[in-house]
PDB file of N, CA and C in Angstrom:
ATOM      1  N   UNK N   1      22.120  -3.794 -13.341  1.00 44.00           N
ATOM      2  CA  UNK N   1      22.273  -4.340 -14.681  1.00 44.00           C
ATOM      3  C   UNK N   1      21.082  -3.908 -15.525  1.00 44.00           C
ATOM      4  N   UNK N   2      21.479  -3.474 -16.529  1.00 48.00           N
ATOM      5  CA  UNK N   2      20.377  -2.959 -17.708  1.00 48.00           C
ATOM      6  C   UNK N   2      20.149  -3.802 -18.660  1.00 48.00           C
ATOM      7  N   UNK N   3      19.293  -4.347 -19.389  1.00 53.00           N
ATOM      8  CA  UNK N   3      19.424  -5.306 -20.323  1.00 53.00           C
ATOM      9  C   UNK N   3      19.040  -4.645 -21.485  1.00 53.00           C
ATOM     10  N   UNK N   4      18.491  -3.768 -21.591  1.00 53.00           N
ATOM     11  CA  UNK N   4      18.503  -3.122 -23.121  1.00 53.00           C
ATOM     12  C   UNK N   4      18.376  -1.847 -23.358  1.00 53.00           C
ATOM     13  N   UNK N   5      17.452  -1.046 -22.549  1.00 57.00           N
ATOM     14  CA  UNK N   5      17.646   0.679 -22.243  1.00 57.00           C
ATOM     15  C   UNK N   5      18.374   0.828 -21.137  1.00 57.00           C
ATOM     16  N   UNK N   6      19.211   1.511 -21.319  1.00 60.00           N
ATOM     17  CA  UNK N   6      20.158   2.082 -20.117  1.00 60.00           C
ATOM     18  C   UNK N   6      20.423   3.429 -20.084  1.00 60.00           C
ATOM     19  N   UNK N   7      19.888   4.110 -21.195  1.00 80.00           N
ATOM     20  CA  UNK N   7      19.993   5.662 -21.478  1.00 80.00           C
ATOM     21  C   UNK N   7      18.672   6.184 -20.496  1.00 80.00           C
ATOM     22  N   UNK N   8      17.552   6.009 -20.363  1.00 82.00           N
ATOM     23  CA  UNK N   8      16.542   6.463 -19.477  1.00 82.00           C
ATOM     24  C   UNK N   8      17.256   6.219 -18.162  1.00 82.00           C
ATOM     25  N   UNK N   9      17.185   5.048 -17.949  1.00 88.00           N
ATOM     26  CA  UNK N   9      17.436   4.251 -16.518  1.00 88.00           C
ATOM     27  C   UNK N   9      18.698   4.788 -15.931  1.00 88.00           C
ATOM     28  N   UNK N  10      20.050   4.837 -16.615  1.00 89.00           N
ATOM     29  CA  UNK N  10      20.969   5.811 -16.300  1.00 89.00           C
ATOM     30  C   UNK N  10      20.871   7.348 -16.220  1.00 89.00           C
ATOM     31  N   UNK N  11      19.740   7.850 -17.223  1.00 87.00           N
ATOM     32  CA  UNK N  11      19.568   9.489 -16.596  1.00 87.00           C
ATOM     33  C   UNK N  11      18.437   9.630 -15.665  1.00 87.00           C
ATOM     34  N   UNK N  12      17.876   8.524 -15.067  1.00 90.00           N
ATOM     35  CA  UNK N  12      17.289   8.725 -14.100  1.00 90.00           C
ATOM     36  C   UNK N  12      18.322   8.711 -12.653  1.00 90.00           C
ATOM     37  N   UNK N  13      18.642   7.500 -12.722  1.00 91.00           N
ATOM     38  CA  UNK N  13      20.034   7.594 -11.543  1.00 91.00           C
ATOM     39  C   UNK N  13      20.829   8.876 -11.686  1.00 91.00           C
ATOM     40  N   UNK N  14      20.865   9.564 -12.588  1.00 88.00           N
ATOM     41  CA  UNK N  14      21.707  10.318 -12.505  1.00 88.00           C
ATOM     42  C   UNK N  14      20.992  11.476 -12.032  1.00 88.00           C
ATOM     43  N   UNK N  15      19.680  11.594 -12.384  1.00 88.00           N
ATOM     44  CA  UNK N  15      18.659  12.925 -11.587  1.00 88.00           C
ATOM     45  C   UNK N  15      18.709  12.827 -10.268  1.00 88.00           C
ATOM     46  N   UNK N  16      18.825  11.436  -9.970  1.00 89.00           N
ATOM     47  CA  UNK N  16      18.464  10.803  -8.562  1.00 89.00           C
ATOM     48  C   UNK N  16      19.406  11.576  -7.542  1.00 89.00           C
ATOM     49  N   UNK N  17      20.389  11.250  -8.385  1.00 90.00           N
ATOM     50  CA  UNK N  17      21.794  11.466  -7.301  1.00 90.00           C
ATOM     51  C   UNK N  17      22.342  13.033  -7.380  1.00 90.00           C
ATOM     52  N   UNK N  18      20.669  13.684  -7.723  1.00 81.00           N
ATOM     53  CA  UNK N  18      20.944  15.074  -7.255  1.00 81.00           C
ATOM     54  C   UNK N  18      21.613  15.844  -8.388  1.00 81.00           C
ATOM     55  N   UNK N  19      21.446  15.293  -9.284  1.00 81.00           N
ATOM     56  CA  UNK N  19      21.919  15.983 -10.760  1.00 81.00           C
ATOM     57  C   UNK N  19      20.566  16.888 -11.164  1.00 81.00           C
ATOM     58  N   UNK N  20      20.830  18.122 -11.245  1.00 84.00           N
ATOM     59  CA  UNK N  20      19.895  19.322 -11.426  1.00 84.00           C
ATOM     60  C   UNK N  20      19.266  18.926 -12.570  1.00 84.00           C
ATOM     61  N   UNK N  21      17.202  18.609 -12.017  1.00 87.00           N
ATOM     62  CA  UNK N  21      16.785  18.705 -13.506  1.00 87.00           C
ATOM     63  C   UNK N  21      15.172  19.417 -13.560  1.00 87.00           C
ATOM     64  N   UNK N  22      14.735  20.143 -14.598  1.00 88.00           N
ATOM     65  CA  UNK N  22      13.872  20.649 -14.539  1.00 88.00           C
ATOM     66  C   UNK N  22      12.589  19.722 -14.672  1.00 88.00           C
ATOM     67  N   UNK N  23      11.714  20.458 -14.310  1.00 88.00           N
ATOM     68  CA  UNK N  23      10.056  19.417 -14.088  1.00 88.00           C
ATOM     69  C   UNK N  23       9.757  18.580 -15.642  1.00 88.00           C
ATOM     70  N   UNK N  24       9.951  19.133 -16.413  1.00 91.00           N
ATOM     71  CA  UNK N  24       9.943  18.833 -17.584  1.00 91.00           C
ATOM     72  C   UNK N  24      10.766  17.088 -18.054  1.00 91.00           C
ATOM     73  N   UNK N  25      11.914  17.387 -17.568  1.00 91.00           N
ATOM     74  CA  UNK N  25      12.885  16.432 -17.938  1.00 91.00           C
ATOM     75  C   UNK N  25      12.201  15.421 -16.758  1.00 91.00           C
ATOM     76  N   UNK N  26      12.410  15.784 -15.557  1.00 92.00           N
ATOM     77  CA  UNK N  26      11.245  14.536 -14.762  1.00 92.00           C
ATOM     78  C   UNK N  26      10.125  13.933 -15.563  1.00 92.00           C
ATOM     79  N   UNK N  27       8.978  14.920 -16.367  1.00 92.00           N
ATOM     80  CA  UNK N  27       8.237  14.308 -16.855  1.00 92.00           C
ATOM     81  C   UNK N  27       8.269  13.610 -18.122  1.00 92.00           C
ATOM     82  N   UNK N  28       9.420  14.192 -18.618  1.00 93.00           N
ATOM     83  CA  UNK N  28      10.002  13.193 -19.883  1.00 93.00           C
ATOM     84  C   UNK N  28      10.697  11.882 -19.785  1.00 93.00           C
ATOM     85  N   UNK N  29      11.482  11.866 -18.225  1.00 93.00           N
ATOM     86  CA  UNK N  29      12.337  10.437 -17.798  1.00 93.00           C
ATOM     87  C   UNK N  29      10.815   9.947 -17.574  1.00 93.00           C
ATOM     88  N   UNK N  30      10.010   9.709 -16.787  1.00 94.00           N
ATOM     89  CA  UNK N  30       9.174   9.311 -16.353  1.00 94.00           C
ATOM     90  C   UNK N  30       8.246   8.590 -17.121  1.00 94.00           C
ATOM     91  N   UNK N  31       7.889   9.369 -18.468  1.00 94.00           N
ATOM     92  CA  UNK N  31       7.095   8.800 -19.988  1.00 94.00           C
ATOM     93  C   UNK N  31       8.617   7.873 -19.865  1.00 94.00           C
ATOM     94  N   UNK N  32       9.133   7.865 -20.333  1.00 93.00           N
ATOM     95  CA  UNK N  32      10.729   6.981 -20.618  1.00 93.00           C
ATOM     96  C   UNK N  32      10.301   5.838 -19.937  1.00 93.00           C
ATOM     97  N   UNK N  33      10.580   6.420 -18.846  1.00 94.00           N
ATOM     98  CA  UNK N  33      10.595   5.317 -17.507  1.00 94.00           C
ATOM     99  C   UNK N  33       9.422   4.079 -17.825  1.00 94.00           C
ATOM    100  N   UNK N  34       8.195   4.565 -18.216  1.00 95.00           N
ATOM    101  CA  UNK N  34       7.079   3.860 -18.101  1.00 95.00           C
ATOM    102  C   UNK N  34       7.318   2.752 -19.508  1.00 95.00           C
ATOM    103  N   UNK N  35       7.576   3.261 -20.675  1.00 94.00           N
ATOM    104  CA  UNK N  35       7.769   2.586 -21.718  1.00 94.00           C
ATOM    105  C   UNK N  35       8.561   1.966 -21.196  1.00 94.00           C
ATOM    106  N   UNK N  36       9.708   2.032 -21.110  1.00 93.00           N
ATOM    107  CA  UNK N  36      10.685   0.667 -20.342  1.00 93.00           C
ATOM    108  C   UNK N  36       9.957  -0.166 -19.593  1.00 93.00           C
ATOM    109  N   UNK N  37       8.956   0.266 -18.497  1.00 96.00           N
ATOM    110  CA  UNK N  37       8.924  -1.155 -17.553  1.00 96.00           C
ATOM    111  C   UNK N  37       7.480  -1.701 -18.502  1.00 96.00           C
ATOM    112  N   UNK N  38       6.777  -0.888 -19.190  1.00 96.00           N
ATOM    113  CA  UNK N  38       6.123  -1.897 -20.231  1.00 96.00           C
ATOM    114  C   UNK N  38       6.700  -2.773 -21.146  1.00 96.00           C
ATOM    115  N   UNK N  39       7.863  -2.514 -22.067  1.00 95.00           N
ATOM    116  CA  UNK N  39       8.625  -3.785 -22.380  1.00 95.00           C
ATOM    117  C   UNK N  39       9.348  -4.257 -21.494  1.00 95.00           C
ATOM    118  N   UNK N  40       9.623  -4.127 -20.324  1.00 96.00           N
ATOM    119  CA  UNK N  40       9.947  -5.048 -19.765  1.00 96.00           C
ATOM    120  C   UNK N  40       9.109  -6.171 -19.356  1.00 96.00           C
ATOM    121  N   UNK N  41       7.760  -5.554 -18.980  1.00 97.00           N
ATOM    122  CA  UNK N  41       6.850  -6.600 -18.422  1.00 97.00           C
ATOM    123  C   UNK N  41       6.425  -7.377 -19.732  1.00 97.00           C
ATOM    124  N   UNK N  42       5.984  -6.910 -21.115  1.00 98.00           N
ATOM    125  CA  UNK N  42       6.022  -7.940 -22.106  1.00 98.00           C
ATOM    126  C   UNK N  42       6.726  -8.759 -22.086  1.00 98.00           C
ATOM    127  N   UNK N  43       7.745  -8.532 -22.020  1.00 97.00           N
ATOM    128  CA  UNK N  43       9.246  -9.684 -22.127  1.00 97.00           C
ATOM    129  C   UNK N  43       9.096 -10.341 -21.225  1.00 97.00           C
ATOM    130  N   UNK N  44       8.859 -10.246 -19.895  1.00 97.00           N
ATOM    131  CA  UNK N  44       9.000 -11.145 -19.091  1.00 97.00           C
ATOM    132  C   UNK N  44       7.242 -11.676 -18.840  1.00 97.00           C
ATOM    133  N   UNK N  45       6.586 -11.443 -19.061  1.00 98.00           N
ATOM    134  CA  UNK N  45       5.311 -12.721 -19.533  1.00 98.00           C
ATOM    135  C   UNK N  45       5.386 -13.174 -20.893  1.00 98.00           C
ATOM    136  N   UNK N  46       6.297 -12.882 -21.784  1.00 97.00           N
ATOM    137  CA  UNK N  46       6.743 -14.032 -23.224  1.00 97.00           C
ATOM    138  C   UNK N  46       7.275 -14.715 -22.124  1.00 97.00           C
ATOM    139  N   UNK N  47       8.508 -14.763 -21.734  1.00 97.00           N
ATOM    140  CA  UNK N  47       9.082 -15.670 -21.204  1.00 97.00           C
ATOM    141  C   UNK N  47       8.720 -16.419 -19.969  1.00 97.00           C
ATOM    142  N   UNK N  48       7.835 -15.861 -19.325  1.00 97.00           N
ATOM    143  CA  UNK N  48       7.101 -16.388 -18.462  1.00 97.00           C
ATOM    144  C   UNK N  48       6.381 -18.040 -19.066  1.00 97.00           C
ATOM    145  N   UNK N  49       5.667 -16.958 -20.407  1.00 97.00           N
ATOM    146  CA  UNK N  49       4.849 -18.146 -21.205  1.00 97.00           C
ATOM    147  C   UNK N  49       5.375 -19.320 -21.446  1.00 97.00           C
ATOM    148  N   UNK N  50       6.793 -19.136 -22.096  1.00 96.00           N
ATOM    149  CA  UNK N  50       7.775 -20.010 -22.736  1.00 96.00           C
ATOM    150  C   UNK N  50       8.438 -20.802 -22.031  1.00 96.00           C
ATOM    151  N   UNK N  51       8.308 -20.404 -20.080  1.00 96.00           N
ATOM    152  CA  UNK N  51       8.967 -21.605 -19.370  1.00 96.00           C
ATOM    153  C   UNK N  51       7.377 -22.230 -18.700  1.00 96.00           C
ATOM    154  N   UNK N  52       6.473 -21.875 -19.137  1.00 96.00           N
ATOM    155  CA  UNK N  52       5.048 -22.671 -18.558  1.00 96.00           C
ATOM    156  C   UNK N  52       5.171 -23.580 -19.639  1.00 96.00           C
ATOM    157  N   UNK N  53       5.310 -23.716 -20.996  1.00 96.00           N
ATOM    158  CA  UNK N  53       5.013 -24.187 -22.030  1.00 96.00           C
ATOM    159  C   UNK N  53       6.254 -25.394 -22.030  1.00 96.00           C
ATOM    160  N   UNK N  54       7.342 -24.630 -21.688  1.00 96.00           N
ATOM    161  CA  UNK N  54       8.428 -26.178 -21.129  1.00 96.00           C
ATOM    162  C   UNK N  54       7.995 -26.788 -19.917  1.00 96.00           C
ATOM    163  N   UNK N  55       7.832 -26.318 -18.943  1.00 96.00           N
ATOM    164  CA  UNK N  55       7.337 -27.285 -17.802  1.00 96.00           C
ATOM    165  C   UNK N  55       6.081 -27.984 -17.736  1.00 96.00           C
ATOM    166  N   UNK N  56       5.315 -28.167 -18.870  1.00 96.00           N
ATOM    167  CA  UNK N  56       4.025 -28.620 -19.023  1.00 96.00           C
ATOM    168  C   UNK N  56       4.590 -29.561 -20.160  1.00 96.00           C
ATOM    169  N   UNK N  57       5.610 -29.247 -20.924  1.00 95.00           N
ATOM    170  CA  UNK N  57       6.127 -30.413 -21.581  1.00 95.00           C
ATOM    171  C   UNK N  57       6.775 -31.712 -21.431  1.00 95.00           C
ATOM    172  N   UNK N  58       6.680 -32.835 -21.257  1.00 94.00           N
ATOM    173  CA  UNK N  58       7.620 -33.474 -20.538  1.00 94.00           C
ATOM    174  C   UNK N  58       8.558 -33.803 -21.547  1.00 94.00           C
ATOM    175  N   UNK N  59       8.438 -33.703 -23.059  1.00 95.00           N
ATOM    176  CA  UNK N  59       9.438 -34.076 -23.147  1.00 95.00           C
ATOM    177  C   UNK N  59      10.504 -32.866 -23.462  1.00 95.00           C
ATOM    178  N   UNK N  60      10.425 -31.348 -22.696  1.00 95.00           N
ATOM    179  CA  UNK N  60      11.118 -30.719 -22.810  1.00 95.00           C
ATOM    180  C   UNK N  60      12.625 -31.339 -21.919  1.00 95.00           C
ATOM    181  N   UNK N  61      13.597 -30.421 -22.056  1.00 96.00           N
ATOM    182  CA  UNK N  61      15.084 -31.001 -21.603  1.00 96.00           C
ATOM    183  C   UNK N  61      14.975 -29.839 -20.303  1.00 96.00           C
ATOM    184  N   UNK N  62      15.671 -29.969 -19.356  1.00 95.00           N
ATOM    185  CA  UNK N  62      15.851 -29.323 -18.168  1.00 95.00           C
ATOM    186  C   UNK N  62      16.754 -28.362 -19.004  1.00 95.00           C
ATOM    187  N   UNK N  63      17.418 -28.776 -19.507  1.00 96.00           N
ATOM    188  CA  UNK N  63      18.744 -27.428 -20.265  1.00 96.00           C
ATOM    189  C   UNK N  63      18.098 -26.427 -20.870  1.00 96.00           C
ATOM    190  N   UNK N  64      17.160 -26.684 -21.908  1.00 95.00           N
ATOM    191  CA  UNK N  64      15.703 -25.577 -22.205  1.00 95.00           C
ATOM    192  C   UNK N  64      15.108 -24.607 -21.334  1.00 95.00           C
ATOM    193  N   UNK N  65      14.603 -25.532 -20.124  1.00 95.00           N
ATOM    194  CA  UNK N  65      14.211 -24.777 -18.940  1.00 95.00           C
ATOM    195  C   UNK N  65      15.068 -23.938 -18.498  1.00 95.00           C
ATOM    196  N   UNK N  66      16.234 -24.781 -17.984  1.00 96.00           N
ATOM    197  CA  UNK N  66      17.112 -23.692 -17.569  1.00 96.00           C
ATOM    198  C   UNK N  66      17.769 -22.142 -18.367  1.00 96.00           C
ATOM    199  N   UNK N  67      17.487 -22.576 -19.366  1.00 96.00           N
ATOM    200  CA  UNK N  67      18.150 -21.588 -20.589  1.00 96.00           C
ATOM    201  C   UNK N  67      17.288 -20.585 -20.502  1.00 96.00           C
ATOM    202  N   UNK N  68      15.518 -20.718 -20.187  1.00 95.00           N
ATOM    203  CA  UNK N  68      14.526 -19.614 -20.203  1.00 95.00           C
ATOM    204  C   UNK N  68      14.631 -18.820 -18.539  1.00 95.00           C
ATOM    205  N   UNK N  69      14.913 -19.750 -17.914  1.00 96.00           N
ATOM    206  CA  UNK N  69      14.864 -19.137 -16.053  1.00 96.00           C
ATOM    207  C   UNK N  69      15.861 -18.445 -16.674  1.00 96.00           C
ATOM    208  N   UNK N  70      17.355 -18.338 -17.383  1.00 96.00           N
ATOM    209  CA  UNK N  70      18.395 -17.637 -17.337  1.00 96.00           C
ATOM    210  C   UNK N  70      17.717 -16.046 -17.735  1.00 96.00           C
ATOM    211  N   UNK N  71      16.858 -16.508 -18.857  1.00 95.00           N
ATOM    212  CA  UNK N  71      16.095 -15.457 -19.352  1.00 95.00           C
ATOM    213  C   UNK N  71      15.547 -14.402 -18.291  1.00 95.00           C
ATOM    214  N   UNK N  72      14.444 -14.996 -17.747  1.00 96.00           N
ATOM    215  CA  UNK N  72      13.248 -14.794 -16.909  1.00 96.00           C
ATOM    216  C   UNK N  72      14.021 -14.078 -16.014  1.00 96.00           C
ATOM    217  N   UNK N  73      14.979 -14.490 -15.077  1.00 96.00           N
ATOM    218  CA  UNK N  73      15.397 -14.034 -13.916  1.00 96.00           C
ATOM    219  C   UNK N  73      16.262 -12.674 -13.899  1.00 96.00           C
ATOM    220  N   UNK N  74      16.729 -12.519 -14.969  1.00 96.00           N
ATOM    221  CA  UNK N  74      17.444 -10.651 -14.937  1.00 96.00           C
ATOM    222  C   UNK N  74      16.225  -9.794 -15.526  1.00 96.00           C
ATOM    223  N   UNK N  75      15.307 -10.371 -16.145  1.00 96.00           N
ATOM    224  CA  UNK N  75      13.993  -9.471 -16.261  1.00 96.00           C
ATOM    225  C   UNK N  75      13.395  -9.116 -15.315  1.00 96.00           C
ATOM    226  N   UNK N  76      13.061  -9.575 -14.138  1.00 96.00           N
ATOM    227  CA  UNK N  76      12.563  -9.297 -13.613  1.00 96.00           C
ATOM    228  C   UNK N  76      12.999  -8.804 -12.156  1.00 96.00           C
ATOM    229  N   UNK N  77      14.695  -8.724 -11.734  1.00 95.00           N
ATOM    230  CA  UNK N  77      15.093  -7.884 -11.160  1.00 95.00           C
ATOM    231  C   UNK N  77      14.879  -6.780 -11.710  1.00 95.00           C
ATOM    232  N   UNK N  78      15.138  -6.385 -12.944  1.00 94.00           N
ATOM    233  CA  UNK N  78      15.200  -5.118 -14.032  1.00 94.00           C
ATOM    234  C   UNK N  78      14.278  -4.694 -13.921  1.00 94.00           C
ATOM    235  N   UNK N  79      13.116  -5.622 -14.071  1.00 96.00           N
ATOM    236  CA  UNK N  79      12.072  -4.330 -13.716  1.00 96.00           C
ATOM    237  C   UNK N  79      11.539  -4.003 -12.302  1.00 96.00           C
ATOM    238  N   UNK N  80      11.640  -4.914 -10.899  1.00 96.00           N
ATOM    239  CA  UNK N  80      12.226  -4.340 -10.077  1.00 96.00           C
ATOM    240  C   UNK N  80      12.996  -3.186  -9.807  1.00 96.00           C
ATOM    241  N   UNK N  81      13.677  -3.278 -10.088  1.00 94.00           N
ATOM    242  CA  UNK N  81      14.535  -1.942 -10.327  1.00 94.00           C
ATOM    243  C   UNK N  81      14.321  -0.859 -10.780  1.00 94.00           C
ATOM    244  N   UNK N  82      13.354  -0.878 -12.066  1.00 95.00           N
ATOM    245  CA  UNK N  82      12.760  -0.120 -12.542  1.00 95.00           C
ATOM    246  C   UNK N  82      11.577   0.777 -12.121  1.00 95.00           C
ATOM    247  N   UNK N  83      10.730  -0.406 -11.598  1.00 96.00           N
ATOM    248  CA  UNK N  83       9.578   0.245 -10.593  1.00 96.00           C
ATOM    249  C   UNK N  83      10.119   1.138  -9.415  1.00 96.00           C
ATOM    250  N   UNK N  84      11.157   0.644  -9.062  1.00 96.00           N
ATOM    251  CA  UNK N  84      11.804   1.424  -7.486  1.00 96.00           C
ATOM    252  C   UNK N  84      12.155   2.156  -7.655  1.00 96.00           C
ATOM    253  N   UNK N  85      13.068   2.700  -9.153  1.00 95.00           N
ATOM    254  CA  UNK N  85      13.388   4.019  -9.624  1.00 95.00           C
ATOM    255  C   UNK N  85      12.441   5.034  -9.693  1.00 95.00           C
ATOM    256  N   UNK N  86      11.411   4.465  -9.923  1.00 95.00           N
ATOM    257  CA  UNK N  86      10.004   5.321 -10.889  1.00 95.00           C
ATOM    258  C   UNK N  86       9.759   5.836  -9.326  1.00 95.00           C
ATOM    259  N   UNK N  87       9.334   5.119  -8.745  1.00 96.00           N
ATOM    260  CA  UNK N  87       8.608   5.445  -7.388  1.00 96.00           C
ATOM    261  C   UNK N  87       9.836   6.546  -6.921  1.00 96.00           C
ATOM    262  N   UNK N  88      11.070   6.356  -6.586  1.00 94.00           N
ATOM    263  CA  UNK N  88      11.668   7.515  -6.474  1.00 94.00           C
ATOM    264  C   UNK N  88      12.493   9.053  -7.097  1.00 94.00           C
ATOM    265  N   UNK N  89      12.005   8.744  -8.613  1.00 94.00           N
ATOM    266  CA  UNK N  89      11.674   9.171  -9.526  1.00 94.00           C
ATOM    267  C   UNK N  89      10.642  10.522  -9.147  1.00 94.00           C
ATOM    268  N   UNK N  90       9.333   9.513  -8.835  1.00 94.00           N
ATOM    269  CA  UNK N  90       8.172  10.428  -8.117  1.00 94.00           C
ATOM    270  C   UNK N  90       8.576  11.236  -7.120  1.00 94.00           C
ATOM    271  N   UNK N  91       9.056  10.629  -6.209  1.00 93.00           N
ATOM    272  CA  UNK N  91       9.434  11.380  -4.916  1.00 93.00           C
ATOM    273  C   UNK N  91       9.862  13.179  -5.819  1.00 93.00           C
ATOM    274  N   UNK N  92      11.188  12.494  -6.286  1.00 91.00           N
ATOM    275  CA  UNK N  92      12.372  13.985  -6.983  1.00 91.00           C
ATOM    276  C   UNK N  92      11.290  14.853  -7.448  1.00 91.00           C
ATOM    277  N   UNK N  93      10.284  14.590  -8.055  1.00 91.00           N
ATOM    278  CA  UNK N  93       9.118  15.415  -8.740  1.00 91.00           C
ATOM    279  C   UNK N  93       8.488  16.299  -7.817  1.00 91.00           C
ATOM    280  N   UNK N  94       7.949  15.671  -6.903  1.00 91.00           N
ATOM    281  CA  UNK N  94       7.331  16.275  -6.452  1.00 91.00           C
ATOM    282  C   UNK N  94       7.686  17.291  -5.070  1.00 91.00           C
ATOM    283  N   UNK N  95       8.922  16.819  -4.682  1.00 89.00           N
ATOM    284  CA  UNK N  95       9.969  17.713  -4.316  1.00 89.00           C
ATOM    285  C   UNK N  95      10.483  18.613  -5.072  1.00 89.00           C
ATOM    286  N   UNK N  96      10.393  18.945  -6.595  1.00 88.00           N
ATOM    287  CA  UNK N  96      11.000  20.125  -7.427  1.00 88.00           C
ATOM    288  C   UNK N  96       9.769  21.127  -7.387  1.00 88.00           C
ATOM    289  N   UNK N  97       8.203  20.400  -7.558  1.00 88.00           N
ATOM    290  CA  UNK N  97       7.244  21.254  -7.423  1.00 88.00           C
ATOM    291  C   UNK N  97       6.850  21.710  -6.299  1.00 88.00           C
ATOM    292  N   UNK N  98       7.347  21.193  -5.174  1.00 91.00           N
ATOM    293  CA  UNK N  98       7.267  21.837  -3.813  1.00 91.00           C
ATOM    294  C   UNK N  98       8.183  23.218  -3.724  1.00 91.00           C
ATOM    295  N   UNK N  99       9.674  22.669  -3.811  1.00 88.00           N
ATOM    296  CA  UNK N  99      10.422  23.967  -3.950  1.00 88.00           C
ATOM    297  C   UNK N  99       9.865  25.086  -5.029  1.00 88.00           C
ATOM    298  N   UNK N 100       9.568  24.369  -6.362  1.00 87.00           N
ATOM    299  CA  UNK N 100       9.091  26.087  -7.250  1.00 87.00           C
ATOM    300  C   UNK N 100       7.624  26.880  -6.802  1.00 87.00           C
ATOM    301  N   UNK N 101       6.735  25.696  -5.980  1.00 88.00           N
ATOM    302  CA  UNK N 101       5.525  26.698  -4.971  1.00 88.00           C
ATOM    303  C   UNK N 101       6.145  27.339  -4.102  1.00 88.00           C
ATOM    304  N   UNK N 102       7.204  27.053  -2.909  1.00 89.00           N
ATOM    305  CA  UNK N 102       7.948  27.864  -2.079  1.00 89.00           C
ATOM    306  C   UNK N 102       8.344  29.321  -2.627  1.00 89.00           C
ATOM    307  N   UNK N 103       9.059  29.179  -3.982  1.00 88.00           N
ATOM    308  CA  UNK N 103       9.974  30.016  -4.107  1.00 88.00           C
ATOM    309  C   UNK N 103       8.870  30.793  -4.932  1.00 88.00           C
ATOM    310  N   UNK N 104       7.903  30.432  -5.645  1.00 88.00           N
ATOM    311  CA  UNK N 104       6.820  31.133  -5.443  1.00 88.00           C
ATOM    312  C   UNK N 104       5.913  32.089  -4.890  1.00 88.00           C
ATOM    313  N   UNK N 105       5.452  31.771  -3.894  1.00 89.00           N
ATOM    314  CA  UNK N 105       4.979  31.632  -3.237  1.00 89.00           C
ATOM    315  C   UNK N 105       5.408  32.894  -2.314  1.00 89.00           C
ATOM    316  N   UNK N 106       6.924  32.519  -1.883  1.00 84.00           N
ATOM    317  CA  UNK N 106       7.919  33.879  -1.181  1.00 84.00           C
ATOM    318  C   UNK N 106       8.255  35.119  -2.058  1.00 84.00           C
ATOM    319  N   UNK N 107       7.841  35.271  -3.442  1.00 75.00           N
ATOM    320  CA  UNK N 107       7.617  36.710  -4.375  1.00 75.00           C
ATOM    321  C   UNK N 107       6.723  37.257  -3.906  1.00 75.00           C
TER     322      UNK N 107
END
C-alpha cells in the first residue's frame, strides 16, 4: 500500500523485478526513494506527536486516539517498506556496476 507517492515506489518494484535499468535511473529512483522515506518519516513523527499529545490528555476521547493510530499505523509499514526497497534497491546497483566492470574489464 502506497499512501501518497507510488510513482517512485512502483518504478522501483518494477527495476526490482528485473526490469532493465541503467545506473543512472538507479541513482535517480534512489534520490526519489530517499525524499519519500523523508516525508514519510516527517509524517509519521507529526503524528507520532499528535497521538503523545492525546494520550497525555485526559480529556482527549479514545475515538481521537484511535483516529491518529489509524493514521500512524500505515505510515509506518510504508516506510518500512520503503527502507527495504532502498536497501534492495542498493543491492540492483551495485550488481549493474559489477556487471559494467566485468564487461569492462573483458575488452
Amino acid at each position: 500500500m502506497t499512501i501518497g507517492e507510488p510513482s517512485a515506489i512502483d518504478r522501483i518494484r518494477a527495476v526490482l523485478a528485473e526490469r532493465p535499468a541503467t545506473e543512472a535511473e538507479l541513482r535517480t529512483l534512489r534520490g526519489e526513494a530517499d525524499g519519500w522515506t523523508r516525508v514519510l518519516e516527517a509524517r509519521l513523527r507529526a503524528g507520532e506527536v499528535r497521538l503523545s499529545e492525546l494520550t497525555d490528555d485526559p480529556a482527549s476521547s479514545l475515538a481521537a486516539i484511535a483516529g491518529e493510530l489509524r493514521e500512524v499505523d500505515p505510515l509506518r509499514r510504508e516506510l518500512a517498506e520503503t527502507r527495504s526497497l532502498i536497501e534492495q534497491l542498493d543491492t540492483r546497483a551495485r550488481e549493474v556496476r559489477s556487471e559494467w566492470l566485468r564487461r569492462s574489464s573483458a575488452r
